[in-house]
Tab-separated table of C-alpha atoms in Angstrom:
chain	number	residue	atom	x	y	z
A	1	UNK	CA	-31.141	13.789	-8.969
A	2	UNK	CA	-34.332	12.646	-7.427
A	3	UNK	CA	-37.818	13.413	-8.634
A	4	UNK	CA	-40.392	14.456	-6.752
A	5	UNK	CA	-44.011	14.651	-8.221
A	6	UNK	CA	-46.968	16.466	-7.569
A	7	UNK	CA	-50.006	15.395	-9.210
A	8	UNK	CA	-53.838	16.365	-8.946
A	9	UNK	CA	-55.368	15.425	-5.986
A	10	UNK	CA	-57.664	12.643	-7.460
A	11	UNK	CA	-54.641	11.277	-9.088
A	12	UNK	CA	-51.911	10.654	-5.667
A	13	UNK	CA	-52.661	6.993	-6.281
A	14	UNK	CA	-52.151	6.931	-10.368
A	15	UNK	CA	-48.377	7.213	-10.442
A	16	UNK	CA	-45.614	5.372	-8.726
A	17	UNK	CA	-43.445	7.631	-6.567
A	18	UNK	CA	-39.963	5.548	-7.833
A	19	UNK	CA	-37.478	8.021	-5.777
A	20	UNK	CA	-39.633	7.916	-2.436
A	21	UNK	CA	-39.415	11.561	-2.385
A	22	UNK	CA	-42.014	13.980	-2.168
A	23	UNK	CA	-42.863	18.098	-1.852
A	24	UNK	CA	-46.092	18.667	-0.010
A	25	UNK	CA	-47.852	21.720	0.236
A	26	UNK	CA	-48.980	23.278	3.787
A	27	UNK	CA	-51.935	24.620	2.784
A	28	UNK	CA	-53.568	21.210	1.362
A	29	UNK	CA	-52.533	19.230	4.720
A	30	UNK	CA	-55.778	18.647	6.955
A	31	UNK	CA	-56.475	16.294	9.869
A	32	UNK	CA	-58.148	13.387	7.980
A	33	UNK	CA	-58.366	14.484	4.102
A	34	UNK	CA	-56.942	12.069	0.986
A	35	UNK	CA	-54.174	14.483	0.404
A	36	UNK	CA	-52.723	14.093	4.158
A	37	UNK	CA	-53.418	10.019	4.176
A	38	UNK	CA	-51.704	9.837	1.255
A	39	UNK	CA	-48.547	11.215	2.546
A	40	UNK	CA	-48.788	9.363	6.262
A	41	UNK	CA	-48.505	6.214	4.632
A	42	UNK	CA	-46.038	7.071	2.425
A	43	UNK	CA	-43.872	8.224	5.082
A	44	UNK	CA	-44.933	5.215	7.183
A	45	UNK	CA	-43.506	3.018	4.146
A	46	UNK	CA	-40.153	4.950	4.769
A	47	UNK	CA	-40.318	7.913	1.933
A	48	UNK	CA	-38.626	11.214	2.915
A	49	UNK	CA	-41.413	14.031	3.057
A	50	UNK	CA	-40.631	17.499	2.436
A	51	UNK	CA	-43.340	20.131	3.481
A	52	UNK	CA	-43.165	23.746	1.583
A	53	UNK	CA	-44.646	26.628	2.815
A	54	UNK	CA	-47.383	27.073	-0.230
A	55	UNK	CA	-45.606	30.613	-0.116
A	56	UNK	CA	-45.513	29.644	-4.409
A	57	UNK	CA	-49.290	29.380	-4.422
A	58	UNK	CA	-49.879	32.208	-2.110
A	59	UNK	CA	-47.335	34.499	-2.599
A	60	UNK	CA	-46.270	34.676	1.173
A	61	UNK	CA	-45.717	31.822	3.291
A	62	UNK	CA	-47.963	29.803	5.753
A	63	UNK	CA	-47.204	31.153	9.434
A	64	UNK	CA	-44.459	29.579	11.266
A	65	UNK	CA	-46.708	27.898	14.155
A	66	UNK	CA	-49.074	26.505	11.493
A	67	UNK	CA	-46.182	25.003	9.229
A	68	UNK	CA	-44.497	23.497	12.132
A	69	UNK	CA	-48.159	21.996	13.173
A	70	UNK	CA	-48.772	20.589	9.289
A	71	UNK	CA	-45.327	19.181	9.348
A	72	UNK	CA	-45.957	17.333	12.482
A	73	UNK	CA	-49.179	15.671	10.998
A	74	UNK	CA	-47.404	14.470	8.360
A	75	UNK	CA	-44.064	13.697	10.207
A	76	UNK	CA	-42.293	16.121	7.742
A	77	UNK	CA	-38.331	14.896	7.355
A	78	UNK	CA	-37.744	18.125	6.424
A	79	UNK	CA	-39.525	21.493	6.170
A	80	UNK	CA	-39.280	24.800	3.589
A	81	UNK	CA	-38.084	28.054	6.004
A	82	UNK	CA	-40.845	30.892	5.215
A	83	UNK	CA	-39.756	32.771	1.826
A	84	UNK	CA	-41.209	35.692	-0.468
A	85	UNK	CA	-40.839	35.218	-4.041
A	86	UNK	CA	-38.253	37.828	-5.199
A	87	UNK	CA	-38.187	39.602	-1.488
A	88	UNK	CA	-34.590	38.832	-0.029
A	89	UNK	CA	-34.774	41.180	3.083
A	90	UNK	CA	-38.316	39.828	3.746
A	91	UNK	CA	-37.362	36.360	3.341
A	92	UNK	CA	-34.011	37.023	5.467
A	93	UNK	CA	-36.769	38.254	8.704
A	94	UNK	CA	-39.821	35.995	7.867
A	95	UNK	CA	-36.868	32.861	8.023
A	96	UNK	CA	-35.347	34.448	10.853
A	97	UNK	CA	-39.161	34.777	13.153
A	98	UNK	CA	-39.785	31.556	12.499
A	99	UNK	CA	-36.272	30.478	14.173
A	100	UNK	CA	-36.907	32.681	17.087
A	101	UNK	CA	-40.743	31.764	17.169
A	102	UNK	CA	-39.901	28.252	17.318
A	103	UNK	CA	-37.221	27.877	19.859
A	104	UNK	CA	-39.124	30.282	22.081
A	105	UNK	CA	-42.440	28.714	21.768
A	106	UNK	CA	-42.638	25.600	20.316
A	107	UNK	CA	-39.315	23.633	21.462
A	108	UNK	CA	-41.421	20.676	22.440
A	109	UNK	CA	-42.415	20.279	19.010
A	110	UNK	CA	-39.268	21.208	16.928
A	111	UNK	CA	-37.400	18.674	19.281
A	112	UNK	CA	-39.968	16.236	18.448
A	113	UNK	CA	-39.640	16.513	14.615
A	114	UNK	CA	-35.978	17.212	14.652
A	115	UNK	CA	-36.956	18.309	11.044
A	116	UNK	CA	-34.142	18.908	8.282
A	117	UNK	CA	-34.632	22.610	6.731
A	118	UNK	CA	-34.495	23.925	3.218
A	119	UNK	CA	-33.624	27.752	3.462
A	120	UNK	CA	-34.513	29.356	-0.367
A	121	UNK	CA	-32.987	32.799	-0.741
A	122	UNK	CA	-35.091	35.288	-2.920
A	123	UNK	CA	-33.744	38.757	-4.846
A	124	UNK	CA	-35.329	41.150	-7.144
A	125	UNK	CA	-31.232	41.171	-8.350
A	126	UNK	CA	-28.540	38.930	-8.290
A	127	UNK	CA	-26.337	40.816	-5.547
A	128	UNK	CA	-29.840	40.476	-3.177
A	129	UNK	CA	-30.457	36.758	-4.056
A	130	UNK	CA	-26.488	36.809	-2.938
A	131	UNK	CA	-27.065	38.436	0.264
A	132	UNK	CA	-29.726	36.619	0.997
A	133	UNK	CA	-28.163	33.312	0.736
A	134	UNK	CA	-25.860	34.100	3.032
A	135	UNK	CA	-27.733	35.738	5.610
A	136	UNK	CA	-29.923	32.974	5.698
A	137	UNK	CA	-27.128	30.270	6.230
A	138	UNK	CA	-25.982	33.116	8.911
A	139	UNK	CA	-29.272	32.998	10.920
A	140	UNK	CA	-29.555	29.287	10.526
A	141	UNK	CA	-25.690	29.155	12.025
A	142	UNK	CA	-26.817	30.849	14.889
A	143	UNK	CA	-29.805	29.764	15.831
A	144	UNK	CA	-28.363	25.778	15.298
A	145	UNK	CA	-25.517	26.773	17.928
A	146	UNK	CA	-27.741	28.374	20.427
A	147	UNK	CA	-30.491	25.243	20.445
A	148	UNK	CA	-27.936	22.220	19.268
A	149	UNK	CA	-30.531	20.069	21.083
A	150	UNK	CA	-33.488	21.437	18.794
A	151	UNK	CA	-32.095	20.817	15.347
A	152	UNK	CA	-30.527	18.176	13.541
A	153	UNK	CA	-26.107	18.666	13.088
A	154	UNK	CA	-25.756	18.490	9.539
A	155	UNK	CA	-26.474	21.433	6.980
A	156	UNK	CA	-29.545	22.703	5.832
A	157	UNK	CA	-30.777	22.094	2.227
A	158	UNK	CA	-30.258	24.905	-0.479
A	159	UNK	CA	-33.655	25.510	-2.150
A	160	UNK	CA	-33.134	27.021	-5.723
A	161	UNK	CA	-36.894	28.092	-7.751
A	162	UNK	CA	-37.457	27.375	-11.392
A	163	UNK	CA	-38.709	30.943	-11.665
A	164	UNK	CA	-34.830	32.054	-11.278
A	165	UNK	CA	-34.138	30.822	-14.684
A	166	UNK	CA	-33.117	33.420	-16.872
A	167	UNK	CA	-34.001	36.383	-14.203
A	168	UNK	CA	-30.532	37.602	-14.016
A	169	UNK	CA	-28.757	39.207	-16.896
A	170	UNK	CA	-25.628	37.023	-17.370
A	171	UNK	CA	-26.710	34.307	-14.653
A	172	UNK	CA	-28.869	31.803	-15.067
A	173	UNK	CA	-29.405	28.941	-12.701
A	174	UNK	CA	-26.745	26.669	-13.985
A	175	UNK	CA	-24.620	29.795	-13.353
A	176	UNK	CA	-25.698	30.361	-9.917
A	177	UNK	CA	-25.424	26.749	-9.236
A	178	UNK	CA	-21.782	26.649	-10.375
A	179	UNK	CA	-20.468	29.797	-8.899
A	180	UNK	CA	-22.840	30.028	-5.765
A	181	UNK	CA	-23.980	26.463	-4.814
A	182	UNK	CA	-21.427	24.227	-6.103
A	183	UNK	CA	-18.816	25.690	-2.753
A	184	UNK	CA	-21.855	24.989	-0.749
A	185	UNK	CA	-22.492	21.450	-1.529
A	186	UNK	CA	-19.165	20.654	-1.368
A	187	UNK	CA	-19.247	22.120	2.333
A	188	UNK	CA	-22.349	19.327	2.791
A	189	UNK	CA	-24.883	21.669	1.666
A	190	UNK	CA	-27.884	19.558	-0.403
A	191	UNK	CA	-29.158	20.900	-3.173
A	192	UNK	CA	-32.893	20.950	-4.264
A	193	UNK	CA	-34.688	22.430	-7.206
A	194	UNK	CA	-37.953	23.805	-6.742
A	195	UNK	CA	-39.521	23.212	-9.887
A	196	UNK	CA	-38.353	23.758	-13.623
A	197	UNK	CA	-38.990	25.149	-16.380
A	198	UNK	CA	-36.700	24.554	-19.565
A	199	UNK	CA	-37.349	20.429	-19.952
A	200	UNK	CA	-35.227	19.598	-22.096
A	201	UNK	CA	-31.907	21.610	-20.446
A	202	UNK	CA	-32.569	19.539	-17.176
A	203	UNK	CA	-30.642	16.945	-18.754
A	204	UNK	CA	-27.537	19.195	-19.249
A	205	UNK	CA	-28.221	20.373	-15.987
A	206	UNK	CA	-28.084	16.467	-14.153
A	207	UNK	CA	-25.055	15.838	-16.577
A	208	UNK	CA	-22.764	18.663	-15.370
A	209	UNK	CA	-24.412	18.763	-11.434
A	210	UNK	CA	-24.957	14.963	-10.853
A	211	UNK	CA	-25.009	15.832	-7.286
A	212	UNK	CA	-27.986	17.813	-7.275
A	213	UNK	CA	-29.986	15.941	-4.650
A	214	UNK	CA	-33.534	16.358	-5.783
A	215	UNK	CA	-36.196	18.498	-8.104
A	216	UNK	CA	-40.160	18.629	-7.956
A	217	UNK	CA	-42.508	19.240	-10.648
A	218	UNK	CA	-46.223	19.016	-11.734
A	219	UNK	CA	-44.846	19.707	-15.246
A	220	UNK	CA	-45.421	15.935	-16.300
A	221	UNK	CA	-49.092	15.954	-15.428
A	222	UNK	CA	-49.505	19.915	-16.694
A	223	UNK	CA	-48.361	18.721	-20.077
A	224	UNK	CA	-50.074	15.111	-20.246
A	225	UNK	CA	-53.209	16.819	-19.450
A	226	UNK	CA	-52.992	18.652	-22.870
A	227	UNK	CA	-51.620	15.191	-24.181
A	228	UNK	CA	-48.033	16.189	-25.344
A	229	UNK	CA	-45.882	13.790	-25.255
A	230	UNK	CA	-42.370	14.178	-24.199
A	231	UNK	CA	-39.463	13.011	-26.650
A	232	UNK	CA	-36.353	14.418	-26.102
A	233	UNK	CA	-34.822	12.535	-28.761
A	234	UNK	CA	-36.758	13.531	-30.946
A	235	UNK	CA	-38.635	16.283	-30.290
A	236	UNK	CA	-37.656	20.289	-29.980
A	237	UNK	CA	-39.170	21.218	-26.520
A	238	UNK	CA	-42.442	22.054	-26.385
A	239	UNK	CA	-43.381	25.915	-25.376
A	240	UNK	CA	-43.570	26.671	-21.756
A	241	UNK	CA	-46.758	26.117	-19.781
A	242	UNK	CA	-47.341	26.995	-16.568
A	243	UNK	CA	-48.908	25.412	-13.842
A	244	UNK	CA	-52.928	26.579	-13.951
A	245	UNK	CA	-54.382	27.508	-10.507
A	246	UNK	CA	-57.350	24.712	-10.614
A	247	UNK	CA	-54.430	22.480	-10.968
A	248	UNK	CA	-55.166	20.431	-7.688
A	249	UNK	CA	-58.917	19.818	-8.847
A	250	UNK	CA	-58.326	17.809	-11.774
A	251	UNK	CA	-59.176	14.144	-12.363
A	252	UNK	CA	-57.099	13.529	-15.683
A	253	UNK	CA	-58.609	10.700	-17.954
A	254	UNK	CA	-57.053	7.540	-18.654
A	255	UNK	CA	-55.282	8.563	-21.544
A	256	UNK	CA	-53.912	11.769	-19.789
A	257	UNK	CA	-52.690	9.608	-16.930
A	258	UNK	CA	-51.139	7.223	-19.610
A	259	UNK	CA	-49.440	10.524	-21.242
A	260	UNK	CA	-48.654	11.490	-18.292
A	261	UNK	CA	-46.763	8.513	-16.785
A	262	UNK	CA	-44.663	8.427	-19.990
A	263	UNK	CA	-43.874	12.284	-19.335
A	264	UNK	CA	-43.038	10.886	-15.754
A	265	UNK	CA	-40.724	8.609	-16.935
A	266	UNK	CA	-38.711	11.073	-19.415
A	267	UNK	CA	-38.724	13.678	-16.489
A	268	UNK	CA	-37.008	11.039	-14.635
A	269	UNK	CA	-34.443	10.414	-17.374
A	270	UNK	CA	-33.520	14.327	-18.144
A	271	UNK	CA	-33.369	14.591	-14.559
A	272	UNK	CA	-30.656	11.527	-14.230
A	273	UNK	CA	-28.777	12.906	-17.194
A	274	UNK	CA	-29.336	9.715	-19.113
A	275	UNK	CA	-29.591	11.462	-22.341
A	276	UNK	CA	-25.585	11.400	-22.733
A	277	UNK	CA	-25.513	11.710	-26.836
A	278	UNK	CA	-27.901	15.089	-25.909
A	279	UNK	CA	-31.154	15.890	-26.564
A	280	UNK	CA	-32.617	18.038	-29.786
A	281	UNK	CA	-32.071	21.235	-29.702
């Protein structure tokens, strides 16, 4: 699968961006800022551009006429539907207002960006993240057949968060993938992965779902700032850290951003499955 990173702000420049994909938040878009230059000319250069909805950082999403602006400014290729961490029936109506607020009032734009979409079911339980999933593909159907002309033919990505891991008794996420996403995907439905949290399982994960299009993660950068270095091989995986809200504001030194670029590079690896012999447990 495809990495996507997401690095401090001062540090867009210190890493190369090898799969030319990339998850940009809404919130940190502006008219003329680093962040937003940053991405143009990436996307200029021919990268694919994904723009979420910062619903992660905020805990609801951005509003449907100010996403579809951001994504414009950066020329999104594809853009996260509205979601609520854990809140199926509220992603299920925020996703489906943003449909009907966009073909009603912004069809100039939508038909201008032609953007790909990512719906991401939520659940506080495994039968809502169920229902959610499908509802969402439902509304999507629907709204796709009423405005063909507004929205690209092909299916919209699958979004699956990190934070799923483990949050259903007897299903975890390479269980949902398997008996929930797999039937998608092979119905043409991508498959991304919004973040992660077990490292050293990713490589399991790429082995058994090579065609898992793409993850994103600041993980790399979270741990070289505390300089751990990643070794698979070697190594047991290091405990879980999360991603600290001041994140964006760092400027990591040279030997974090030489840490870090080596984390890079494993993250890369686990997330090819390129570990074959397996990685220490």
């Amino acid at each position: 699968m495809r990495t996507a990173l997401i690095t401090p702000l001062a540090d867009l420049d210190s890493f190369p961006h090898e799969d030319r994909i990339h998850l940009t938040l809404a919130h940190l878009i502006g008219p003329t800022n680093k962040y937003t230059t940053f991405y143009v000319k990436k996307k200029i250069a021919g990268d694919y551009i994904i723009i979420d909805n910062s619903a992660h950082e905020f805990r609801k999403p951005m509003p449907p006429a100010m996403l579809l602006r951001r994504a414009i400014v950066v020329r999104a290729d594809e853009v996260v539907m509205p979601d609520v961490p854990y809140k199926g029936p509220e992603t299920v109506m925020l996703t489906d207002e943003a449909l009907k607020m966009w073909t009603k009032y912004m069809r100039v734009e939508l038909e201008e960006l032609r953007p790909q979409l990512m719906l991401v079911p939520q659940g506080s339980s495994l039968e809502e993240w169920r229902t959610c999933l499908f509802a969402l593909i439902l509304k999507w159907q629907r709204a796709t057949k009423e405005y063909s002309a507004l929205f690209r033919k092909e299916p919209p990505v699958i979004g699956l968060p990190a934070k799923y891991q483990d949050k259903f008794p007897g299903a975890d996420i390479g269980k949902m993938i398997r008996d929930w996403l797999r039937p998608l995907h092979d119905n043409g439905y991508p498959i991304h992965l919004l973040g992660w949290r077990e490292l050293w399982r990713l490589n399991d994960l790429a082995l058994e779902f090579p065609w898992i299009r793409s993850i994103d993660s600041a993980k790399p950068f979270v741990y070289g700032k505390l300089g751990i270095v990643w070794d698979p091989l070697n190594e047991p995986e290091p405990d879980h850290v999360t991603r600290p809200e001041d994140f964006f504001a760092w400027k990591l030194s040279t030997h974090q951003v030489q840490v870090s670029q080596h984390n890079v590079d494993v993250f890369r690896r686990l997330a090819q499955g390129r570990y074959k012999q397996g990685v220490k447990k």
